[in-house]
Structure formats: structure tokens, C-alpha cells
Coordinates of C-alpha atoms in Angstrom, one line a residue:
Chain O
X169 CA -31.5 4.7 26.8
X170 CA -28.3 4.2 29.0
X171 CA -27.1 7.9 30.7
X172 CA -24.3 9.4 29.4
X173 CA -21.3 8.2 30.6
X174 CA -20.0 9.6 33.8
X175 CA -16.2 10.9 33.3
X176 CA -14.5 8.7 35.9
X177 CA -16.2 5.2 33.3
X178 CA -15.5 7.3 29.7
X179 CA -11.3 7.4 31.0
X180 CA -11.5 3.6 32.8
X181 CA -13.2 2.8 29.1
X182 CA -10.1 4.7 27.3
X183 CA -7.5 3.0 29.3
X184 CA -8.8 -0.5 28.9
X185 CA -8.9 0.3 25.3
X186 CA -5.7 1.7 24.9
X187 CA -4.5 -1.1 26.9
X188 CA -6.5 -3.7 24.7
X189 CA -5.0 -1.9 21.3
X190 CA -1.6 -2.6 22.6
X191 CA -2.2 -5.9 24.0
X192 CA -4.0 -7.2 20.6
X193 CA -0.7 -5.1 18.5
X194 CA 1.8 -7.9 20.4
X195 CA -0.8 -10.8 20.1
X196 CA -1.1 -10.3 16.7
X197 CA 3.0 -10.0 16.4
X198 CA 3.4 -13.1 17.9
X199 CA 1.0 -15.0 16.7
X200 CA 2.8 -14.5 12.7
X201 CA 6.1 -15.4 14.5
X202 CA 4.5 -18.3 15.3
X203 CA 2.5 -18.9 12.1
X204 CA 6.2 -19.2 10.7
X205 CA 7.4 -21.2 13.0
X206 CA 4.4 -23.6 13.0
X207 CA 4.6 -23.7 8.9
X208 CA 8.2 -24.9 9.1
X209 CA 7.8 -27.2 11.6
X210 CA 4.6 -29.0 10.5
X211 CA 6.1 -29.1 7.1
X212 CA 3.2 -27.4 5.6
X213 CA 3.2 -25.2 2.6
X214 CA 2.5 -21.6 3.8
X215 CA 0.5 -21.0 1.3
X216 CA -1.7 -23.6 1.1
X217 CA -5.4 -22.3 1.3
X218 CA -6.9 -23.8 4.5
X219 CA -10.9 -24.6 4.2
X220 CA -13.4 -22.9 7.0
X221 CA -12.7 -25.2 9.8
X222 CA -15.3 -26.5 12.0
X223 CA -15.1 -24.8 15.6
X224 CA -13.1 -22.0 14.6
X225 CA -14.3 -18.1 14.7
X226 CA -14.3 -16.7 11.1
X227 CA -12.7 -12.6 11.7
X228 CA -14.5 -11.8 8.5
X229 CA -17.4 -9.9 9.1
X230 CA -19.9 -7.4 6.5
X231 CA -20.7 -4.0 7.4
X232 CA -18.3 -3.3 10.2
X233 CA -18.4 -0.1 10.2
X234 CA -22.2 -0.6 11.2
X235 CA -21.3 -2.4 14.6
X236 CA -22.7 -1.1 17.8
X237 CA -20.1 -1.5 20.9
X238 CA -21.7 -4.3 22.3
X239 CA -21.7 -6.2 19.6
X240 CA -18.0 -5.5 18.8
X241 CA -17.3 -6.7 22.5
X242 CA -19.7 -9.6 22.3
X243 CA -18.5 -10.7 19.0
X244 CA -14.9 -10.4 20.1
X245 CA -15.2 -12.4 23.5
X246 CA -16.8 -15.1 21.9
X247 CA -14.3 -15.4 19.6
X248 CA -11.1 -15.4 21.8
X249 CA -13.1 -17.9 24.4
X250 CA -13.3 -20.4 21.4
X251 CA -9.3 -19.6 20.5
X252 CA -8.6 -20.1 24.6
X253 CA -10.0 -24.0 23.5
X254 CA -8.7 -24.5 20.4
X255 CA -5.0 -23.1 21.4
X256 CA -5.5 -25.5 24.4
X257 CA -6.3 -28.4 21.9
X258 CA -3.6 -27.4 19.6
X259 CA -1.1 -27.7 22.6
X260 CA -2.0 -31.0 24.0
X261 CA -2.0 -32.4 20.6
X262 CA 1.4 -30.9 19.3
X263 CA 2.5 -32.5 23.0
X264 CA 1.2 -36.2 21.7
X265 CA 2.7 -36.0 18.4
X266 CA 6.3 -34.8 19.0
X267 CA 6.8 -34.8 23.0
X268 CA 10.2 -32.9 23.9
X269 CA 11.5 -32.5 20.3
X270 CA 9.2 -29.4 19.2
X271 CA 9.5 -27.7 22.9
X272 CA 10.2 -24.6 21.4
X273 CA 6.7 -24.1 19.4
X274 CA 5.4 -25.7 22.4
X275 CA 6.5 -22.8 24.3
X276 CA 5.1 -20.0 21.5
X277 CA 1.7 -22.3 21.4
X278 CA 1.6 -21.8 25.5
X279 CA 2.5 -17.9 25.1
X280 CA -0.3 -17.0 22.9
X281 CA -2.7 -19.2 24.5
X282 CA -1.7 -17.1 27.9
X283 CA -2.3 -13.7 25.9
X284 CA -5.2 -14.9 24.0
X285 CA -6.6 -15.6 27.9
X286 CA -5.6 -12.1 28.9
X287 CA -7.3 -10.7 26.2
X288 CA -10.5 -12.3 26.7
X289 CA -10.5 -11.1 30.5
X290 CA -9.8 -7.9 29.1
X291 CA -12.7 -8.0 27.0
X292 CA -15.2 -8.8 30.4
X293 CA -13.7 -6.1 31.7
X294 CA -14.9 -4.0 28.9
X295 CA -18.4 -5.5 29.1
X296 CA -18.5 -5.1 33.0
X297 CA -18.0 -1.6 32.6
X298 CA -20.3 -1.0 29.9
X299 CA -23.1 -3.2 32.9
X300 CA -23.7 -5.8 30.0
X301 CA -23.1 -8.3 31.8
X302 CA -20.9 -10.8 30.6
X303 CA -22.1 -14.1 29.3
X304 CA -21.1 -16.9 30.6
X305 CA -19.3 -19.6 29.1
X306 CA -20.8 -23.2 27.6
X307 CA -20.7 -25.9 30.8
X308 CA -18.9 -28.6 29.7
X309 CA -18.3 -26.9 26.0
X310 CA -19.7 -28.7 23.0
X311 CA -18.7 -32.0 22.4
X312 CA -14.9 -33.3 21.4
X313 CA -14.6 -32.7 17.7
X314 CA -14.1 -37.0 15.8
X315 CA -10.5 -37.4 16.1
X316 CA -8.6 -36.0 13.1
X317 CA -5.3 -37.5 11.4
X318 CA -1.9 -36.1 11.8
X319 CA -2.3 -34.1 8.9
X320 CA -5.6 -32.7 8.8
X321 CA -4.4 -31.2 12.8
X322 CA -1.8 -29.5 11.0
X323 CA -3.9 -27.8 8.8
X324 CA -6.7 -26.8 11.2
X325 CA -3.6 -26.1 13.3
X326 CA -2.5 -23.8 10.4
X327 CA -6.5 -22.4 10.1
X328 CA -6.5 -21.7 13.6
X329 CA -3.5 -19.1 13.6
X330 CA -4.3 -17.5 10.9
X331 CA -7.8 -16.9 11.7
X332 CA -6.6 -15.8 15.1
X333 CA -3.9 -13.5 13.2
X334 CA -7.1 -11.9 11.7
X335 CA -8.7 -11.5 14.6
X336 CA -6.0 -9.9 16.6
X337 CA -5.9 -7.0 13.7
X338 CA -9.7 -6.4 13.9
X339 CA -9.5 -6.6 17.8
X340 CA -7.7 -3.6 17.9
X341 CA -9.5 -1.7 14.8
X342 CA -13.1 -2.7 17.3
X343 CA -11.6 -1.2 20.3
X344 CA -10.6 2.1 18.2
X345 CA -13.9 2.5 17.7
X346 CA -15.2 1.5 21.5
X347 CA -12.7 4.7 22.8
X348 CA -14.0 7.1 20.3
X349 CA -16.2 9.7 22.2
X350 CA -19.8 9.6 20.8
X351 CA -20.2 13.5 19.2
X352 CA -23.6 14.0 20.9
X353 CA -24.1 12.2 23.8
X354 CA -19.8 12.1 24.9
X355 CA -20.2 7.9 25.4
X356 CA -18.8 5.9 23.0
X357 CA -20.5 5.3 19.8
X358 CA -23.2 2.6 19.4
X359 CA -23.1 1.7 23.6
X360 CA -25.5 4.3 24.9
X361 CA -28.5 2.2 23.7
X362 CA -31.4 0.3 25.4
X363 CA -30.3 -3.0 26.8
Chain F
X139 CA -18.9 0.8 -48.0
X140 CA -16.1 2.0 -45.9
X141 CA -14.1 -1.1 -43.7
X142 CA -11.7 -1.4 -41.2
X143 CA -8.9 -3.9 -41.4
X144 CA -7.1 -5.0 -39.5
X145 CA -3.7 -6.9 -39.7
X146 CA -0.8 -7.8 -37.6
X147 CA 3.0 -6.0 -38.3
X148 CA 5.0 -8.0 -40.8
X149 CA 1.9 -9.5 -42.5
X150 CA 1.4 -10.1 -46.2
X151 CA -1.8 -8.2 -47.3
X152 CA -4.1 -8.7 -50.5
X153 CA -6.9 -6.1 -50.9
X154 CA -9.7 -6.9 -53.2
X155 CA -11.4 -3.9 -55.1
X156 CA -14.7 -4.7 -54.0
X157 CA -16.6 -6.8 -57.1
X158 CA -14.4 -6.0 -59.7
X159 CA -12.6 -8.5 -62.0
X160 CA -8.8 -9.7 -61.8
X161 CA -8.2 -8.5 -65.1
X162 CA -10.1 -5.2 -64.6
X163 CA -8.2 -1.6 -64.9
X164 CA -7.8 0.2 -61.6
X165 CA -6.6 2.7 -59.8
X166 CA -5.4 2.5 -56.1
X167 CA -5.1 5.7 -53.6
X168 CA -3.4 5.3 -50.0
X169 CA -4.9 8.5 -48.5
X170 CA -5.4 10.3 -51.5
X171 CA -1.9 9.3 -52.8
X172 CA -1.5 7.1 -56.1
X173 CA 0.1 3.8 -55.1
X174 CA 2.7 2.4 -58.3
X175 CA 1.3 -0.2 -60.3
X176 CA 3.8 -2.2 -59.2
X177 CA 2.3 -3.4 -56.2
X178 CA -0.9 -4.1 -58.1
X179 CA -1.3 -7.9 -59.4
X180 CA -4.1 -7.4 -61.8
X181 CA -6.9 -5.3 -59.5
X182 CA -5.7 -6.5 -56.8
X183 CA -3.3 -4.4 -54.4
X184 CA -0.3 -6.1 -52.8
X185 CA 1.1 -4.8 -49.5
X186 CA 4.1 -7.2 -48.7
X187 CA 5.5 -7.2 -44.6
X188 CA 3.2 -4.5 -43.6
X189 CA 4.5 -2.0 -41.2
X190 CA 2.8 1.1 -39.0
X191 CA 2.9 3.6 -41.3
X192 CA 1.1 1.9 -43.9
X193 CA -2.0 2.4 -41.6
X194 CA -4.4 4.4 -43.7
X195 CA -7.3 4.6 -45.9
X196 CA -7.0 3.0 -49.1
X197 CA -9.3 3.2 -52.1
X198 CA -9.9 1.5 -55.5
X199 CA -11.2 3.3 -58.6
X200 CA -12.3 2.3 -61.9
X201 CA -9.9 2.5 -64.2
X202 CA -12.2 5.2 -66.9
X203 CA -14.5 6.2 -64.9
X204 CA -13.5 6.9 -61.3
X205 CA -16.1 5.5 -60.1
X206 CA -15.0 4.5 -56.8
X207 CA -15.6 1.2 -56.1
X208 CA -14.1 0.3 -52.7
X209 CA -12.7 1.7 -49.3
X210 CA -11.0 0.5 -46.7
X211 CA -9.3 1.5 -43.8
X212 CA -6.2 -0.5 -43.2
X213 CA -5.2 -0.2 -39.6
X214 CA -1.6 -2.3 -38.8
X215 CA -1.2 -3.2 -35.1
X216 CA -0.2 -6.1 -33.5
X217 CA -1.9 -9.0 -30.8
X218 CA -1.7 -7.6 -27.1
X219 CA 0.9 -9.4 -25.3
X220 CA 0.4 -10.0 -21.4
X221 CA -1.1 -7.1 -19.8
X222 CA 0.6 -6.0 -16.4
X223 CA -2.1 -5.7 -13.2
X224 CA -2.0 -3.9 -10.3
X225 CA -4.4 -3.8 -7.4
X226 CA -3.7 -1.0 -4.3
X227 CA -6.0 0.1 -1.6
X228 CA -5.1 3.7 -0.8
X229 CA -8.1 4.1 0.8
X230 CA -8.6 1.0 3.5
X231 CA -11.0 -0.2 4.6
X232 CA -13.5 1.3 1.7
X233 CA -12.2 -0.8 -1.0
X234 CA -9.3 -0.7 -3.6
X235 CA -8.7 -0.3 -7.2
X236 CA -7.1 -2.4 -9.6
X237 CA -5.1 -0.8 -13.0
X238 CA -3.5 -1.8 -15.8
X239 CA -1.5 -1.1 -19.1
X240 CA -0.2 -2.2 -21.7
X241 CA 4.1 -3.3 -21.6
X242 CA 3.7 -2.2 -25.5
X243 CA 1.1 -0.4 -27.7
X244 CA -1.0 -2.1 -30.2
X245 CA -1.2 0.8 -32.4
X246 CA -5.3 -1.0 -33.2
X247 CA -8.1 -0.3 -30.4
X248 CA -8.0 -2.7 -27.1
X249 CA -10.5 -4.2 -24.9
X250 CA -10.2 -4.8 -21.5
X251 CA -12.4 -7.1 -19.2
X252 CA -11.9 -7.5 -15.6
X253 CA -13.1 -10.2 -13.5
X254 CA -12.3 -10.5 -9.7
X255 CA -13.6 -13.2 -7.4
X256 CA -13.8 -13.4 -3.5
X257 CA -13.4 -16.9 -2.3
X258 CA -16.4 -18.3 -4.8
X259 CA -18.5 -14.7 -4.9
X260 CA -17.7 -12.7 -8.4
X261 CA -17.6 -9.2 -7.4
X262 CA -18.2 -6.1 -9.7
X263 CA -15.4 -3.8 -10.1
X264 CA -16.7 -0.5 -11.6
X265 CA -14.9 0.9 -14.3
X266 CA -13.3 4.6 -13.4
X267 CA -14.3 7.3 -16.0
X268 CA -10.7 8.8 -15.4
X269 CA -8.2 6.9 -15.9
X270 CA -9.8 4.7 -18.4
X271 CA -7.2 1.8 -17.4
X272 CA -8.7 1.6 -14.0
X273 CA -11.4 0.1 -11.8
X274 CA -12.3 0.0 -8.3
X275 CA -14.6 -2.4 -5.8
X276 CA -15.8 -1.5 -2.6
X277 CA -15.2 -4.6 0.5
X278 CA -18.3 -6.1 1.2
X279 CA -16.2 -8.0 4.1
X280 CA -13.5 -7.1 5.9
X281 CA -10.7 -8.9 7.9
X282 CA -11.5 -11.9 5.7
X283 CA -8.7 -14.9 5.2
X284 CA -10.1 -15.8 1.9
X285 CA -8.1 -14.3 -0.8
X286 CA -9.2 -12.0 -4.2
X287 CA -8.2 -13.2 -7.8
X288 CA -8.1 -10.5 -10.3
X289 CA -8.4 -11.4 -14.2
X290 CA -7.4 -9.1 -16.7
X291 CA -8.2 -9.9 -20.4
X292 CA -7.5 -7.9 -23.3
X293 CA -8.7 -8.8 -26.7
X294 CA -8.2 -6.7 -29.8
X295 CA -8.6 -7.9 -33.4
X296 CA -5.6 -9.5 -33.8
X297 CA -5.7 -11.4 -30.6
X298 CA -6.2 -11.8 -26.7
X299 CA -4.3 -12.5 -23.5
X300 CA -4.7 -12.2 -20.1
X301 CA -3.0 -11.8 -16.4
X302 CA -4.3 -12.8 -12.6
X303 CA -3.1 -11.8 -9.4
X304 CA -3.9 -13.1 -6.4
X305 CA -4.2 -11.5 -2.7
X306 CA -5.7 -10.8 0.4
X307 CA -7.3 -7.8 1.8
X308 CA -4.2 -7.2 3.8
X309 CA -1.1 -7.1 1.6
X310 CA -2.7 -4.7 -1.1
X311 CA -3.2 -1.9 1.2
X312 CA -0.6 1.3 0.8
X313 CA -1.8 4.7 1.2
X314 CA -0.7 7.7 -0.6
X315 CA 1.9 10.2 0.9
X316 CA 1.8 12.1 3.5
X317 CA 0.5 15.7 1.9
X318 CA 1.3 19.3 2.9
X319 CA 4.6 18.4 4.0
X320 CA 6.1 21.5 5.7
X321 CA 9.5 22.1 7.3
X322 CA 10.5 25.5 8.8
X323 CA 13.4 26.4 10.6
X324 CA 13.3 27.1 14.6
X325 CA 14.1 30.6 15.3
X326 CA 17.3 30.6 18.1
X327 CA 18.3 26.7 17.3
X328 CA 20.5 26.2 14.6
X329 CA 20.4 22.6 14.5
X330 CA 16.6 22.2 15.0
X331 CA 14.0 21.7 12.1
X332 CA 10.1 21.5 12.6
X333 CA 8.2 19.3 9.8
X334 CA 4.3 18.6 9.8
X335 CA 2.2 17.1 7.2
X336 CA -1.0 15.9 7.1
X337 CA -2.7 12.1 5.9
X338 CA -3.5 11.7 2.7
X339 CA -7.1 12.5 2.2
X340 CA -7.7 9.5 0.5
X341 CA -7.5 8.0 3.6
X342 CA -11.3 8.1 4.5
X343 CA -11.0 6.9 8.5
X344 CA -7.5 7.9 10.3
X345 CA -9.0 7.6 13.5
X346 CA -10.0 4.5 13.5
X347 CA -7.4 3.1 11.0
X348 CA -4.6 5.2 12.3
X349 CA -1.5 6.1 10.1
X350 CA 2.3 5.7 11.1
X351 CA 5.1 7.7 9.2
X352 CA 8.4 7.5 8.0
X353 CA 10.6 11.2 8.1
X354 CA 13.8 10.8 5.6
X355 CA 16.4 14.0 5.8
X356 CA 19.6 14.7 4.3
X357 CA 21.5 18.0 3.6
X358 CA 21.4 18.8 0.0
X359 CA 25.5 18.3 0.3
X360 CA 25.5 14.8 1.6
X361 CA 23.9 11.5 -0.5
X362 CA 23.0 9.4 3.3
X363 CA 19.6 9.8 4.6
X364 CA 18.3 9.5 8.4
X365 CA 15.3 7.8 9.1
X366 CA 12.9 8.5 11.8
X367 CA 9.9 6.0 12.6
X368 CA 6.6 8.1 14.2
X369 CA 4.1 6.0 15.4
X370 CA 1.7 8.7 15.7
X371 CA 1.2 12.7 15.4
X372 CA 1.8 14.5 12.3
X373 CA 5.1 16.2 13.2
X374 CA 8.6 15.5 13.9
X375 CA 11.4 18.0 15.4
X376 CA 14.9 17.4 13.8
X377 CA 17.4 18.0 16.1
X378 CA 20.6 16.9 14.9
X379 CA 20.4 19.1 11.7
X380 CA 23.9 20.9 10.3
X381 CA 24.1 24.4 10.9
X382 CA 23.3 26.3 7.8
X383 CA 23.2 23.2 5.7
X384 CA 20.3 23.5 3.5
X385 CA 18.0 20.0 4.3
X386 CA 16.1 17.3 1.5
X387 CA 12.7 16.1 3.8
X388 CA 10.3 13.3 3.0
X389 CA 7.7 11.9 4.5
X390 CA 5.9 8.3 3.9
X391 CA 3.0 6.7 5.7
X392 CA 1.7 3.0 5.9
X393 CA -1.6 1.7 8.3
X394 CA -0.2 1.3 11.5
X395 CA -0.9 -2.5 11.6
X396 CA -1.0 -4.3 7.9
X397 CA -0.1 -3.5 4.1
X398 CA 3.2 -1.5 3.0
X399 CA 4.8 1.9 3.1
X400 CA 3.8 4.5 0.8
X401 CA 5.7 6.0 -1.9
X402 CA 8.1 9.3 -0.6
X403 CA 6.1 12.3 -0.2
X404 CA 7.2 15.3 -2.2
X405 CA 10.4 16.7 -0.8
X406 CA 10.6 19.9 0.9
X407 CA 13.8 22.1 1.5
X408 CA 14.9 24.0 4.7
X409 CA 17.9 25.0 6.3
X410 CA 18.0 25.8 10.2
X411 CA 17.9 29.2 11.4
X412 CA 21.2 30.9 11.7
X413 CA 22.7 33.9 13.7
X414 CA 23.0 37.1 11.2
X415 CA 26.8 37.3 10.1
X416 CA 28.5 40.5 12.4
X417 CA 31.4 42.1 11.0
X418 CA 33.3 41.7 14.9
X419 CA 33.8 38.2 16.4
X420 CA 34.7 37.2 19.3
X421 CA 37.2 34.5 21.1
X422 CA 34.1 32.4 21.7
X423 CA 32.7 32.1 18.4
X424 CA 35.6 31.5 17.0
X425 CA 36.0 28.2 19.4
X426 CA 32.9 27.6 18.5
X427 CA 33.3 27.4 14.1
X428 CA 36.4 25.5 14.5
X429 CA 35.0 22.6 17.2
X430 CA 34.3 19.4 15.9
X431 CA 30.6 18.4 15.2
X432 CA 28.6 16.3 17.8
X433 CA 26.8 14.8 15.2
X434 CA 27.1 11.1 14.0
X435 CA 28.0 12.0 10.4
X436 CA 30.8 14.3 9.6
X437 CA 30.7 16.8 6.9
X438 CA 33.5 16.7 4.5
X439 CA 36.4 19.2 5.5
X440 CA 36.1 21.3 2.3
X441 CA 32.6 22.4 3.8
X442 CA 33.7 23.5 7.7
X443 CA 36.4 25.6 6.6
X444 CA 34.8 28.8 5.9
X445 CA 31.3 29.2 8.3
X446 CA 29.3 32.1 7.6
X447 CA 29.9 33.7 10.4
X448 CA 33.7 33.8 10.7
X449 CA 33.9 35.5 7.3
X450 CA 35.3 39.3 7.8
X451 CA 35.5 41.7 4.6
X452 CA 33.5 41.6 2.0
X453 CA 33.6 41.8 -2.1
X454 CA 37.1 40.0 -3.7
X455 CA 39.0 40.3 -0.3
X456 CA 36.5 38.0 2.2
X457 CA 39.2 36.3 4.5
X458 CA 38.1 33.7 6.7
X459 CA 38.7 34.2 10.4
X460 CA 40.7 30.8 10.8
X461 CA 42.3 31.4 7.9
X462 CA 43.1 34.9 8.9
X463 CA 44.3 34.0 12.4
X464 CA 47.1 31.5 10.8
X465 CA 48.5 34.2 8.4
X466 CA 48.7 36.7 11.8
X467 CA 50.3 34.2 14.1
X468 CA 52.6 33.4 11.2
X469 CA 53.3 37.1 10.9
X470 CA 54.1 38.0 14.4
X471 CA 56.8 35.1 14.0
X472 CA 58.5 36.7 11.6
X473 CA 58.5 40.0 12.5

């Protein structure tokens, strides 16, 4: 079993959370300002149910509440690093299709990708201080997904930013749970256990 | 035997008495009553365009004998037209409820079946004892894209129909007011009001789902509210309040990230603390009841002419200071 946290790592773990909760509160913001915009643009319906898409992380998740830290941070990181590629995608194929005349979704793509980056530092830094070590990413990443049609990128597109929308909401709901103080030992609940 | 009939407002209805013959001699009751021969066709009974307070139990009896020979109860209602549904969850991220009614009464007895699928998984939604109209599910996921569909059917014995609604985990969630809403005046600050409540305590997990809140104020006098948005804590200080104005406060609450605001809380009154009245003013105070408010909203004249304070006399001959001072400076003109 880890110690108890000394007090100088319980406030750096408070602060990084606090500052996570507010970073995932504009994320998410942003990312349904863009979801609107992207809709309009791409001509899609927005409500038009989008089908599990290959590649992309799923926010839904069954007994949450029963989480350890680590496994809110691991979960969390994992997901955002696969966002960071699939935002990145999203970008160089909304370049391809429509060069200078979308700029302006171009520009909101680029602006979450950069926070969905920070975020997923942000996260290491969580799991640095808990000495987890953080994983390391894939090499070379798995291998390019067949090339889809001009439509079906729209609706993964459309998948992929709502999914993330998700995600952003239960970001913030895990790190509420990473700052509270554990009643018995004073770490944080579900991190004070054998590696 | 005894029956139970059942037909539909405005119907034509024939009642048989039991085995008897067309032709044979009877006699027919509506709870207890005689009914005229006239709506008799042989042994049969004729009710024409039914309505609701022909519901009752009606019986035939043999003619000599009084033997009874049949019983029925006729109960008049009509098919349930579209039932309206409503799903809420007060109490994220347990689960939520779903309830229902009627738009009209069927006057006959209902029954309601609820079905509500997640993506392709049918989930159970348990059946409250109290309300009867009312079931709730518990969220086997959470922060899922995939959206519920609710079915309600109602069937009675003169028909069926149903409603669906459709949603995600998100949108239905809206907790119940704020509770223990308390304002108080601030002793020394005439203009200053302190309110606390407390969440709901449906709300099962504030600290991890954390609550933001919406104060509404008015004085009693005036119809516009003021808004305040808190995103956190469970009190607010008005500052800005009207000296000696008696205050309307509400409180609402919605999750700090998703779903919608809660209804109004119940309202509480207050008015700020004011100075006791003295029978002796001075220069200042005057100045001070006859200065314009600071405030963004002004109160209507009629109300800042006489403040408590600059009130001298008492009984039928309570003169208002600024009032008073008029009438002298007039006086010494004319003296």
C-alpha cells in the first residue's frame, strides 16, 4: 500500500485538478460551438444517430462510481491521446475537401485539437504525481483506417465531437473525484493502493 | 352472476336479462330504482346515447316472481386518448423517473405499461408504490451518446394508445429546488440582505456533481426581478436592496455542467434592517430621505415621499418632515 500523501503532493494534486475541471469546462464549451458549426457546415442533420465508429473512445462507461483514481486517469489519457489523432485526421481531411473556403471550422478544429493536447499533458501530469508512471504511446500508432467517402468523414467527423463532447463532461466529474480527500487515509480515494 | 360492462359515451346499449325470452314479463332496477317501461323492448332494456351518470348496477327481475335473474354493472367511460410522458432525473447520476397522466379521465379503470430501451438493451423501470403514475430506472451507464426511448401504453376496455419520447442521459436531468431558503436582514446595513439554502436532498452526490444556483429578488412593490448567477456556495449577500422595502426571494439550481434549471424554490420574504424611527431629526437625515437612490431601478415617487424615519407626530396628525419643512418655509414668507 502507497503512504499517505504528503501535504505538499495532496495541494499539487488539488491544483492540477482544479485546473483540469476548468480546462475540461471550456473544452467541452467549445467543442458544442463547434459541433454546431461542423453540423451546418457538413450539411448534416444534427440529429442523425451516428453508429460506434471504429477508432473512437466510447465516454460511456458502467459502474463509475466504482472507479479507482488510476483507472479514471488511465482511462482518461487514453482517450484524449486517441482524440489528439483523430482531431489531427479530422483537420487534414476537412483541409483536402474544402481548402480555404471552411478556414473558419478549420480554425475551431485546430483550437480543440490544441486543448484536447493540453489536456492530455495535463493528465501525465496527474499520473506523474500519483508515480504511476505514464504509459507510453503506440510507435507508429495502428495502422491508417481504408479510406472513407466524403460522407461517411462527415459522420465519423460528427461521431468524433460528440463523443469528445462526452468525454469532456465526464473528465471533469473523474477529476472531482481524484481531488476529494480519502476520509481515512487523507489521499485521494481509490489511489492509495498497491501498484 | 354479477358483470361488468363496459361501453363508450354516446353509445347505444341493449341489455339482455340473462336467459329469459323476448316476450317474457320483467322488471328492470338501475341501483335499486325502477326504470319506465318505456325503455324496455320486450325483456330487453334500451339505453339510447349513454352518458356518465348512467354508470350503475342494473338488474332484471321476473316479472311474478322476483326471482332475480341478471346483474350487471354498467360502467360508461370512454377509450384513453394519448397519454402525456414525462422523464426527469432529479437525482443525477443514480437514475431518473418517468410519469404520466391522463390529458382527460376515462371515468372506466386504466392500464399502463411502460417500456424504455437503451440503444438495443430493454431496461426495467420499476413501478413507484406512490405515485401510482410513476416509475423510475437506475443508469447502468453513464456519460453514454446512445439515447433512451420511453413507451407509454394505456389500454382500458374500450381502447388503447400510446406516446414515446426520446433522449439522452443529458438533457433530462433537472434537480429539485434549492430547500431551506432563508433570507435575514443584516443588522446596521439597510440595503443588505443575507440568503442561504441548501441542495435539494434528492441530490444524492453534490460534491462530485456539484450544483450552481440562480437567486431572483424583487420588492413586494415592484413586478421586475434581479438575477444573480452563483456558481458555487449556498449563499448570496444582496446589496443593492431598497431600504425598508419588504423583498420576494427565490432560489433555483441546475448541475453545474448539463440538463436545465430547476423550478423556483419557494419564496421567502425579508425587508433590510432599518434604524428605529426617533421623534428628533436632524439636518443630515433629512439630506439623506430626500437624495436620490443609487440603485439601477427607481421606485415610483408615491413610495419615497414619506420614509419612516422622517415621520414626526403620531395618531391622525403624522406630518412628514419634507412635507413639513415646505409648509414652514412657506410660512415664514408670509409672515
Amino acid at each position: 500500500m502507497a503512504a499517505a500523501d504528503s501535504p505538499s503532493t495532496a495541494l499539487r494534486r488539488r491544483d492540477l485538478c482544479s485546473r483540469g475541471i476548468r480546462l475540461a469546462g471550456k473544452m467541452r464549451a467549445d467543442v458544442v460551438d463547434l459541433l454546431d458549426t461542423y453540423v451546418e457546415q457538413q450539411g448534416l442533420d444534427a440529429s442523425a444517430t451516428v453508429a460506434a465508429v471504429e477508432g473512437v473512445p466510447l465516454a460511456a462507461v458502467e459502474r463509475w462510481d466504482e472507479q479507482t483514481g488510476t483507472q479514471r486517469l488511465l482511462e482518461n489519457l487514453a482517450a484524449y491521446r486517441a482524440f489528439r489523432a483523430l482531431l489531427a485526421q479530422m483537420l487534414e481531411e476537412q483541409r483536402e475537401q474544402l481548402g480555404e473556403a471552411d478556414a473558419g471550422l478549420g480554425r475551431a478544429l485546430a483550437a480543440v485539437l490544441l486543448q484536447v493536447s493540453a489536456f492530455a499533458y495535463h493528465l501525465e501530469e496527474l499520473l506523474r504525481l500519483e508515480s504511476r508512471g505514464v504509459p507510453g504511446e503506440e510507435g507508429d500508432g495502428p495502422p491508417p483506417p481504408p479510406r472513407l467517402s466524403l460522407f461517411e468523414q462527415k459522420l465519423r467527423g460528427l461521431g468524433v465531437l460528440r463523443e469528445l463532447a462526452q468525454w469532456a463532461v465526464r473528465s471533469a466529474r473523474d477529476l472531482r473525484q481524484l481531488a476529494k480527500p480519502s476520509p481515512a487515509t487523507g489521499t485521494a480515494p481509490g489511489l492509495a493502493e498497491s501498484p | 352472476d354479477s358483470h361488468i360492462q363496459y361501453e363508450r359515451v354516446g353509445a347505444d346499449v341493449t341489455m339482455k336479462c340473462g336467459s329469459m325470452d323476448w316476450d317474457a314479463a320483467v322488471t328492470w332496477t338501475a341501483n335499486g330504482t325502477d326504470i319506465d317501461e318505456s325503455h324496455l323492448n320486450g325483456s330487453y332494456l334500451i339505453l339510447k346515447n349513454v352518458d356518465l351518470s348512467q354508470s350503475g348496477q342494473y338488474s332484471c327481475y321476473e316479472g311474478s316472481s322476483w326471482h332475480l335473474k341478471y346483474q350487471t354493472y354498467l360502467k360508461v367511460g370512454t377509450p384513453p386518448k394519448e397519454p402525456v410522458l414525462m422523464c426527469r432525473s432529479n437525482n443525477y447520476p443514480k437514475g431518473f423517473y418517468c410519469s404520466w397522466h391522463l390529458p382527460t379521465p376515462t371515468y372506466i379503470p386504466n392500464t399502463f405499461n411502460i417500456s424504455v430501451i437503451h440503444g438495443t438493451k430493454d431496461m426495467v423501470c420499476e413501478k413507484d408504490a406512490v405515485p401510482k403514475n410513476r416509475c423510475h430506472i437506475r443508469y447502468l451507464q453513464l456519460f453514454s451518446t446512445v439515447k433512451y426511448k420511453v413507451t407509454l401504453t394505456v389500454t382500458n376496455a374500450l381502447g388503447k394508445n400510446y406516446t414515446a419520447v426520446t433522449f439522452d442521459e443529458f438533457a433530462i436531468v433537472k434537480p429539485d429546488p434549492p430547500e431551506s431558503v432563508v433570507a435575514k436582514p443584516v443588522p446596521n446595513n439597510p440595503r443588505r440582505l443575507e440568503v442561504s439554502w441548501q441542495n435539494p436532498s434528492s441530490w444524492p452526490d453534490p460534491e462530485s456533481f456539484p450544483l450552481k444556483f440562480f437567486l431572483r429578488y424583487r420588492p413586494l412593490i415592484l413586478d421586475q426581478w434581479q438575477h444573480v448567477e452563483l456558481s458555487d456556495g449556498t449563499s448570496h449577500t444582496i446589496t443593492d436592496a431598497y431600504a425598508g422595502k419588504e423583498y420576494i426571494i427565490q432560489v433555483a439550481a441546475k448541475d453545474n455542467d448539463i440538463g436545465t434549471w430547476s423550478d423556483w424554490s419557494v419564496a421567502v420574504h425579508a425587508t433590510p434592517w432599518t434604524e428605529e424611527p426617533k421623534h428628533l431629526t436632524t439636518e443630515a437625515q433629512i439630506t439623506e430621505t430626500t437624495s436620490t437612490s443609487t440603485s439601477s431601478f427607481m421606485a415610483p415617487p408615491t413610495t419615497k415621499i414619506c420614509d419612516k424615519g422622517a415621520v414626526v407626530g403620531s395618531g391622525a396628525v403624522a406630518v412628514c418632515w419634507t412635507a413639513g419643512l415646505v409648509v414652514a418655509a412657506y410660512s415664514v414668507l408670509f409672515i
